Amino acid sequence: MLAGHFLGWESQGIDIGESAVEYVNKELGLPSKQTTLEDANFENETFDLITMNASLEHIAFPLIDIQEASRI
């Protein structure tokens, strides 16, 4: 598998958990960084698809992240 590609998609992961980011980087060989979506500073319209698996229920103000996802 090419680093950064998953099932034909160029990918970029983020997570606030250090162990989750380390696992994705080392074990799966996919790019991931430890940050919040708001602090990741992605450019406008960077992505075609964003998934938030098991995350919104853990965010204090989920509307902020939904708006940020819409922007990027």
PDB file of N, CA and C in Angstrom:
ATOM      1  N   MET A   1       0.854  -1.184   0.000  1.00  0.00           N
ATOM      2  CA  MET A   1       0.000   0.000   0.000  1.00  0.00           C
ATOM      3  C   MET A   1       0.896   1.242   0.000  1.00  0.00           C
ATOM      4  N   LEU A   2       0.583   2.196  -0.805  1.00  0.00           N
ATOM      5  CA  LEU A   2       1.320   3.454  -0.834  1.00  0.00           C
ATOM      6  C   LEU A   2       0.963   4.287   0.382  1.00  0.00           C
ATOM      7  N   ALA A   3       1.956   4.877   1.003  1.00  0.00           N
ATOM      8  CA  ALA A   3       1.701   5.742   2.159  1.00  0.00           C
ATOM      9  C   ALA A   3       0.791   6.883   1.742  1.00  0.00           C
ATOM     10  N   GLY A   4      -0.232   7.110   2.519  1.00  0.00           N
ATOM     11  CA  GLY A   4      -1.154   8.191   2.225  1.00  0.00           C
ATOM     12  C   GLY A   4      -2.324   7.797   1.357  1.00  0.00           C
ATOM     13  N   HIS A   5      -2.349   6.554   0.874  1.00  0.00           N
ATOM     14  CA  HIS A   5      -3.453   6.106   0.039  1.00  0.00           C
ATOM     15  C   HIS A   5      -4.159   4.936   0.706  1.00  0.00           C
ATOM     16  N   PHE A   6      -5.467   4.981   0.701  1.00  0.00           N
ATOM     17  CA  PHE A   6      -6.276   3.945   1.312  1.00  0.00           C
ATOM     18  C   PHE A   6      -7.458   3.677   0.404  1.00  0.00           C
ATOM     19  N   LEU A   7      -7.526   2.485  -0.143  1.00  0.00           N
ATOM     20  CA  LEU A   7      -8.609   2.103  -1.050  1.00  0.00           C
ATOM     21  C   LEU A   7      -8.778   3.094  -2.201  1.00  0.00           C
ATOM     22  N   GLY A   8      -7.649   3.608  -2.699  1.00  0.00           N
ATOM     23  CA  GLY A   8      -7.685   4.526  -3.821  1.00  0.00           C
ATOM     24  C   GLY A   8      -7.841   5.990  -3.450  1.00  0.00           C
ATOM     25  N   TRP A   9      -8.026   6.262  -2.164  1.00  0.00           N
ATOM     26  CA  TRP A   9      -8.181   7.642  -1.688  1.00  0.00           C
ATOM     27  C   TRP A   9      -6.866   8.131  -1.093  1.00  0.00           C
ATOM     28  N   GLU A  10      -6.498   9.360  -1.384  1.00  0.00           N
ATOM     29  CA  GLU A  10      -5.388   9.984  -0.681  1.00  0.00           C
ATOM     30  C   GLU A  10      -5.940  10.403   0.677  1.00  0.00           C
ATOM     31  N   SER A  11      -5.275  10.018   1.740  1.00  0.00           N
ATOM     32  CA  SER A  11      -5.861  10.217   3.063  1.00  0.00           C
ATOM     33  C   SER A  11      -5.002  11.093   3.965  1.00  0.00           C
ATOM     34  N   GLN A  12      -5.647  11.649   4.970  1.00  0.00           N
ATOM     35  CA  GLN A  12      -4.995  12.410   6.033  1.00  0.00           C
ATOM     36  C   GLN A  12      -5.837  12.238   7.279  1.00  0.00           C
ATOM     37  N   GLY A  13      -5.258  11.671   8.310  1.00  0.00           N
ATOM     38  CA  GLY A  13      -5.990  11.474   9.546  1.00  0.00           C
ATOM     39  C   GLY A  13      -5.570  12.463  10.613  1.00  0.00           C
ATOM     40  N   ILE A  14      -6.496  12.742  11.518  1.00  0.00           N
ATOM     41  CA  ILE A  14      -6.166  13.524  12.705  1.00  0.00           C
ATOM     42  C   ILE A  14      -6.859  12.868  13.895  1.00  0.00           C
ATOM     43  N   ASP A  15      -6.247  13.015  15.047  1.00  0.00           N
ATOM     44  CA  ASP A  15      -6.820  12.507  16.288  1.00  0.00           C
ATOM     45  C   ASP A  15      -6.120  13.229  17.427  1.00  0.00           C
ATOM     46  N   ILE A  16      -6.805  13.388  18.537  1.00  0.00           N
ATOM     47  CA  ILE A  16      -6.155  14.023  19.688  1.00  0.00           C
ATOM     48  C   ILE A  16      -5.365  13.004  20.504  1.00  0.00           C
ATOM     49  N   GLY A  17      -5.584  11.728  20.240  1.00  0.00           N
ATOM     50  CA  GLY A  17      -4.902  10.678  20.992  1.00  0.00           C
ATOM     51  C   GLY A  17      -3.568  10.300  20.380  1.00  0.00           C
ATOM     52  N   GLU A  18      -2.529  10.376  21.188  1.00  0.00           N
ATOM     53  CA  GLU A  18      -1.182  10.068  20.710  1.00  0.00           C
ATOM     54  C   GLU A  18      -1.065   8.618  20.227  1.00  0.00           C
ATOM     55  N   SER A  19      -1.637   7.678  20.973  1.00  0.00           N
ATOM     56  CA  SER A  19      -1.509   6.267  20.594  1.00  0.00           C
ATOM     57  C   SER A  19      -2.264   5.965  19.297  1.00  0.00           C
ATOM     58  N   ALA A  20      -3.396   6.606  19.083  1.00  0.00           N
ATOM     59  CA  ALA A  20      -4.147   6.400  17.846  1.00  0.00           C
ATOM     60  C   ALA A  20      -3.356   6.904  16.647  1.00  0.00           C
ATOM     61  N   VAL A  21      -2.763   8.059  16.769  1.00  0.00           N
ATOM     62  CA  VAL A  21      -1.971   8.640  15.678  1.00  0.00           C
ATOM     63  C   VAL A  21      -0.744   7.779  15.402  1.00  0.00           C
ATOM     64  N   GLU A  22      -0.092   7.336  16.451  1.00  0.00           N
ATOM     65  CA  GLU A  22       1.087   6.485  16.288  1.00  0.00           C
ATOM     66  C   GLU A  22       0.724   5.184  15.573  1.00  0.00           C
ATOM     67  N   TYR A  23      -0.391   4.571  15.939  1.00  0.00           N
ATOM     68  CA  TYR A  23      -0.834   3.327  15.301  1.00  0.00           C
ATOM     69  C   TYR A  23      -1.097   3.542  13.814  1.00  0.00           C
ATOM     70  N   VAL A  24      -1.827   4.577  13.477  1.00  0.00           N
ATOM     71  CA  VAL A  24      -2.155   4.846  12.069  1.00  0.00           C
ATOM     72  C   VAL A  24      -0.892   5.110  11.262  1.00  0.00           C
ATOM     73  N   ASN A  25       0.025   5.894  11.815  1.00  0.00           N
ATOM     74  CA  ASN A  25       1.268   6.203  11.114  1.00  0.00           C
ATOM     75  C   ASN A  25       2.149   4.973  10.932  1.00  0.00           C
ATOM     76  N   LYS A  26       2.401   4.260  12.013  1.00  0.00           N
ATOM     77  CA  LYS A  26       3.376   3.161  11.974  1.00  0.00           C
ATOM     78  C   LYS A  26       2.792   1.847  11.477  1.00  0.00           C
ATOM     79  N   GLU A  27       1.639   1.470  11.968  1.00  0.00           N
ATOM     80  CA  GLU A  27       1.078   0.163  11.634  1.00  0.00           C
ATOM     81  C   GLU A  27       0.330   0.159  10.308  1.00  0.00           C
ATOM     82  N   LEU A  28      -0.367   1.226  10.011  1.00  0.00           N
ATOM     83  CA  LEU A  28      -1.129   1.284   8.765  1.00  0.00           C
ATOM     84  C   LEU A  28      -0.393   2.006   7.651  1.00  0.00           C
ATOM     85  N   GLY A  29       0.646   2.761   8.006  1.00  0.00           N
ATOM     86  CA  GLY A  29       1.425   3.477   7.007  1.00  0.00           C
ATOM     87  C   GLY A  29       0.670   4.622   6.358  1.00  0.00           C
ATOM     88  N   LEU A  30      -0.277   5.191   7.100  1.00  0.00           N
ATOM     89  CA  LEU A  30      -1.073   6.299   6.578  1.00  0.00           C
ATOM     90  C   LEU A  30      -0.752   7.568   7.356  1.00  0.00           C
ATOM     91  N   PRO A  31      -0.802   8.732   6.718  1.00  0.00           N
ATOM     92  CA  PRO A  31      -0.481   9.972   7.412  1.00  0.00           C
ATOM     93  C   PRO A  31      -1.563  10.356   8.414  1.00  0.00           C
ATOM     94  N   SER A  32      -1.128  10.699   9.597  1.00  0.00           N
ATOM     95  CA  SER A  32      -2.034  11.149  10.641  1.00  0.00           C
ATOM     96  C   SER A  32      -1.251  12.051  11.572  1.00  0.00           C
ATOM     97  N   LYS A  33      -1.915  13.053  12.119  1.00  0.00           N
ATOM     98  CA  LYS A  33      -1.235  13.922  13.068  1.00  0.00           C
ATOM     99  C   LYS A  33      -2.111  14.162  14.285  1.00  0.00           C
ATOM    100  N   GLN A  34      -1.447  14.457  15.385  1.00  0.00           N
ATOM    101  CA  GLN A  34      -2.138  14.667  16.649  1.00  0.00           C
ATOM    102  C   GLN A  34      -2.538  16.133  16.751  1.00  0.00           C
ATOM    103  N   THR A  35      -3.836  16.375  16.581  1.00  0.00           N
ATOM    104  CA  THR A  35      -4.368  17.731  16.628  1.00  0.00           C
ATOM    105  C   THR A  35      -5.892  17.656  16.645  1.00  0.00           C
ATOM    106  N   THR A  36      -6.505  18.792  16.802  1.00  0.00           N
ATOM    107  CA  THR A  36      -7.957  18.886  16.630  1.00  0.00           C
ATOM    108  C   THR A  36      -8.233  19.353  15.206  1.00  0.00           C
ATOM    109  N   LEU A  37      -9.435  19.162  14.745  1.00  0.00           N
ATOM    110  CA  LEU A  37      -9.784  19.612  13.396  1.00  0.00           C
ATOM    111  C   LEU A  37      -9.620  21.120  13.282  1.00  0.00           C
ATOM    112  N   GLU A  38     -10.049  21.821  14.303  1.00  0.00           N
ATOM    113  CA  GLU A  38      -9.963  23.282  14.301  1.00  0.00           C
ATOM    114  C   GLU A  38      -8.506  23.766  14.242  1.00  0.00           C
ATOM    115  N   ASP A  39      -7.609  23.068  14.933  1.00  0.00           N
ATOM    116  CA  ASP A  39      -6.203  23.491  14.984  1.00  0.00           C
ATOM    117  C   ASP A  39      -5.350  22.941  13.842  1.00  0.00           C
ATOM    118  N   ALA A  40      -5.913  22.070  13.016  1.00  0.00           N
ATOM    119  CA  ALA A  40      -5.143  21.446  11.934  1.00  0.00           C
ATOM    120  C   ALA A  40      -4.780  22.431  10.822  1.00  0.00           C
ATOM    121  N   ASN A  41      -5.532  23.508  10.693  1.00  0.00           N
ATOM    122  CA  ASN A  41      -5.239  24.575   9.724  1.00  0.00           C
ATOM    123  C   ASN A  41      -5.187  24.101   8.275  1.00  0.00           C
ATOM    124  N   PHE A  42      -6.148  23.279   7.881  1.00  0.00           N
ATOM    125  CA  PHE A  42      -6.240  22.876   6.481  1.00  0.00           C
ATOM    126  C   PHE A  42      -6.771  24.043   5.652  1.00  0.00           C
ATOM    127  N   GLU A  43      -6.360  24.093   4.401  1.00  0.00           N
ATOM    128  CA  GLU A  43      -6.834  25.139   3.499  1.00  0.00           C
ATOM    129  C   GLU A  43      -8.290  24.886   3.113  1.00  0.00           C
ATOM    130  N   ASN A  44      -8.958  25.923   2.649  1.00  0.00           N
ATOM    131  CA  ASN A  44     -10.336  25.790   2.163  1.00  0.00           C
ATOM    132  C   ASN A  44     -10.411  24.708   1.089  1.00  0.00           C
ATOM    133  N   GLU A  45     -11.485  23.941   1.129  1.00  0.00           N
ATOM    134  CA  GLU A  45     -11.791  22.932   0.113  1.00  0.00           C
ATOM    135  C   GLU A  45     -10.651  21.945  -0.126  1.00  0.00           C
ATOM    136  N   THR A  46      -9.959  21.551   0.939  1.00  0.00           N
ATOM    137  CA  THR A  46      -8.857  20.600   0.838  1.00  0.00           C
ATOM    138  C   THR A  46      -9.346  19.197   0.502  1.00  0.00           C
ATOM    139  N   PHE A  47     -10.497  18.810   1.026  1.00  0.00           N
ATOM    140  CA  PHE A  47     -10.947  17.428   0.949  1.00  0.00           C
ATOM    141  C   PHE A  47     -12.245  17.269   0.164  1.00  0.00           C
ATOM    142  N   ASP A  48     -12.374  16.107  -0.460  1.00  0.00           N
ATOM    143  CA  ASP A  48     -13.627  15.726  -1.115  1.00  0.00           C
ATOM    144  C   ASP A  48     -14.546  14.991  -0.150  1.00  0.00           C
ATOM    145  N   LEU A  49     -13.972  14.353   0.843  1.00  0.00           N
ATOM    146  CA  LEU A  49     -14.736  13.553   1.788  1.00  0.00           C
ATOM    147  C   LEU A  49     -14.099  13.643   3.163  1.00  0.00           C
ATOM    148  N   ILE A  50     -14.933  13.821   4.177  1.00  0.00           N
ATOM    149  CA  ILE A  50     -14.476  13.848   5.564  1.00  0.00           C
ATOM    150  C   ILE A  50     -15.362  12.894   6.351  1.00  0.00           C
ATOM    151  N   THR A  51     -14.732  12.033   7.126  1.00  0.00           N
ATOM    152  CA  THR A  51     -15.492  11.171   8.024  1.00  0.00           C
ATOM    153  C   THR A  51     -15.115  11.509   9.453  1.00  0.00           C
ATOM    154  N   MET A  52     -16.072  11.369  10.340  1.00  0.00           N
ATOM    155  CA  MET A  52     -15.859  11.631  11.771  1.00  0.00           C
ATOM    156  C   MET A  52     -16.419  10.446  12.546  1.00  0.00           C
ATOM    157  N   ASN A  53     -15.725   9.348  12.469  1.00  0.00           N
ATOM    158  CA  ASN A  53     -16.199   8.124  13.112  1.00  0.00           C
ATOM    159  C   ASN A  53     -16.022   8.196  14.624  1.00  0.00           C
ATOM    160  N   ALA A  54     -17.112   8.041  15.337  1.00  0.00           N
ATOM    161  CA  ALA A  54     -17.108   8.004  16.804  1.00  0.00           C
ATOM    162  C   ALA A  54     -16.376   9.203  17.392  1.00  0.00           C
ATOM    163  N   SER A  55     -16.673  10.394  16.889  1.00  0.00           N
ATOM    164  CA  SER A  55     -15.964  11.570  17.395  1.00  0.00           C
ATOM    165  C   SER A  55     -16.883  12.692  17.866  1.00  0.00           C
ATOM    166  N   LEU A  56     -17.942  12.977  17.136  1.00  0.00           N
ATOM    167  CA  LEU A  56     -18.772  14.140  17.481  1.00  0.00           C
ATOM    168  C   LEU A  56     -19.332  14.070  18.900  1.00  0.00           C
ATOM    169  N   GLU A  57     -19.628  12.874  19.385  1.00  0.00           N
ATOM    170  CA  GLU A  57     -20.181  12.765  20.730  1.00  0.00           C
ATOM    171  C   GLU A  57     -19.148  13.063  21.823  1.00  0.00           C
ATOM    172  N   HIS A  58     -17.878  13.190  21.439  1.00  0.00           N
ATOM    173  CA  HIS A  58     -16.814  13.485  22.403  1.00  0.00           C
ATOM    174  C   HIS A  58     -16.356  14.946  22.342  1.00  0.00           C
ATOM    175  N   ILE A  59     -16.969  15.736  21.488  1.00  0.00           N
ATOM    176  CA  ILE A  59     -16.558  17.130  21.280  1.00  0.00           C
ATOM    177  C   ILE A  59     -17.505  18.053  22.041  1.00  0.00           C
ATOM    178  N   ALA A  60     -16.923  18.987  22.795  1.00  0.00           N
ATOM    179  CA  ALA A  60     -17.738  19.903  23.605  1.00  0.00           C
ATOM    180  C   ALA A  60     -18.660  20.766  22.752  1.00  0.00           C
ATOM    181  N   PHE A  61     -18.165  21.254  21.637  1.00  0.00           N
ATOM    182  CA  PHE A  61     -18.942  22.121  20.753  1.00  0.00           C
ATOM    183  C   PHE A  61     -18.890  21.561  19.333  1.00  0.00           C
ATOM    184  N   PRO A  62     -19.673  20.514  19.050  1.00  0.00           N
ATOM    185  CA  PRO A  62     -19.576  19.835  17.752  1.00  0.00           C
ATOM    186  C   PRO A  62     -19.918  20.710  16.557  1.00  0.00           C
ATOM    187  N   LEU A  63     -20.735  21.729  16.735  1.00  0.00           N
ATOM    188  CA  LEU A  63     -21.080  22.592  15.615  1.00  0.00           C
ATOM    189  C   LEU A  63     -19.835  23.265  15.033  1.00  0.00           C
ATOM    190  N   ILE A  64     -18.877  23.603  15.870  1.00  0.00           N
ATOM    191  CA  ILE A  64     -17.631  24.215  15.396  1.00  0.00           C
ATOM    192  C   ILE A  64     -16.899  23.255  14.450  1.00  0.00           C
ATOM    193  N   ASP A  65     -16.817  22.000  14.836  1.00  0.00           N
ATOM    194  CA  ASP A  65     -16.140  21.026  13.984  1.00  0.00           C
ATOM    195  C   ASP A  65     -16.920  20.736  12.711  1.00  0.00           C
ATOM    196  N   ILE A  66     -18.226  20.724  12.786  1.00  0.00           N
ATOM    197  CA  ILE A  66     -19.043  20.517  11.589  1.00  0.00           C
ATOM    198  C   ILE A  66     -18.851  21.686  10.618  1.00  0.00           C
ATOM    199  N   GLN A  67     -18.809  22.897  11.135  1.00  0.00           N
ATOM    200  CA  GLN A  67     -18.570  24.063  10.282  1.00  0.00           C
ATOM    201  C   GLN A  67     -17.162  24.027   9.674  1.00  0.00           C
ATOM    202  N   GLU A  68     -16.183  23.608  10.449  1.00  0.00           N
ATOM    203  CA  GLU A  68     -14.810  23.504   9.942  1.00  0.00           C
ATOM    204  C   GLU A  68     -14.724  22.424   8.862  1.00  0.00           C
ATOM    205  N   ALA A  69     -15.387  21.300   9.076  1.00  0.00           N
ATOM    206  CA  ALA A  69     -15.413  20.234   8.076  1.00  0.00           C
ATOM    207  C   ALA A  69     -16.056  20.738   6.785  1.00  0.00           C
ATOM    208  N   SER A  70     -17.093  21.510   6.897  1.00  0.00           N
ATOM    209  CA  SER A  70     -17.755  22.070   5.721  1.00  0.00           C
ATOM    210  C   SER A  70     -16.817  23.010   4.960  1.00  0.00           C
ATOM    211  N   ARG A  71     -16.028  23.774   5.681  1.00  0.00           N
ATOM    212  CA  ARG A  71     -15.091  24.727   5.064  1.00  0.00           C
ATOM    213  C   ARG A  71     -13.980  24.002   4.303  1.00  0.00           C
ATOM    214  N   ILE A  72     -13.492  22.927   4.912  1.00  0.00           N
ATOM    215  CA  ILE A  72     -12.350  22.251   4.288  1.00  0.00           C
ATOM    216  C   ILE A  72     -12.791  21.145   3.356  1.00  0.00           C
TER     217      ILE A  72
END
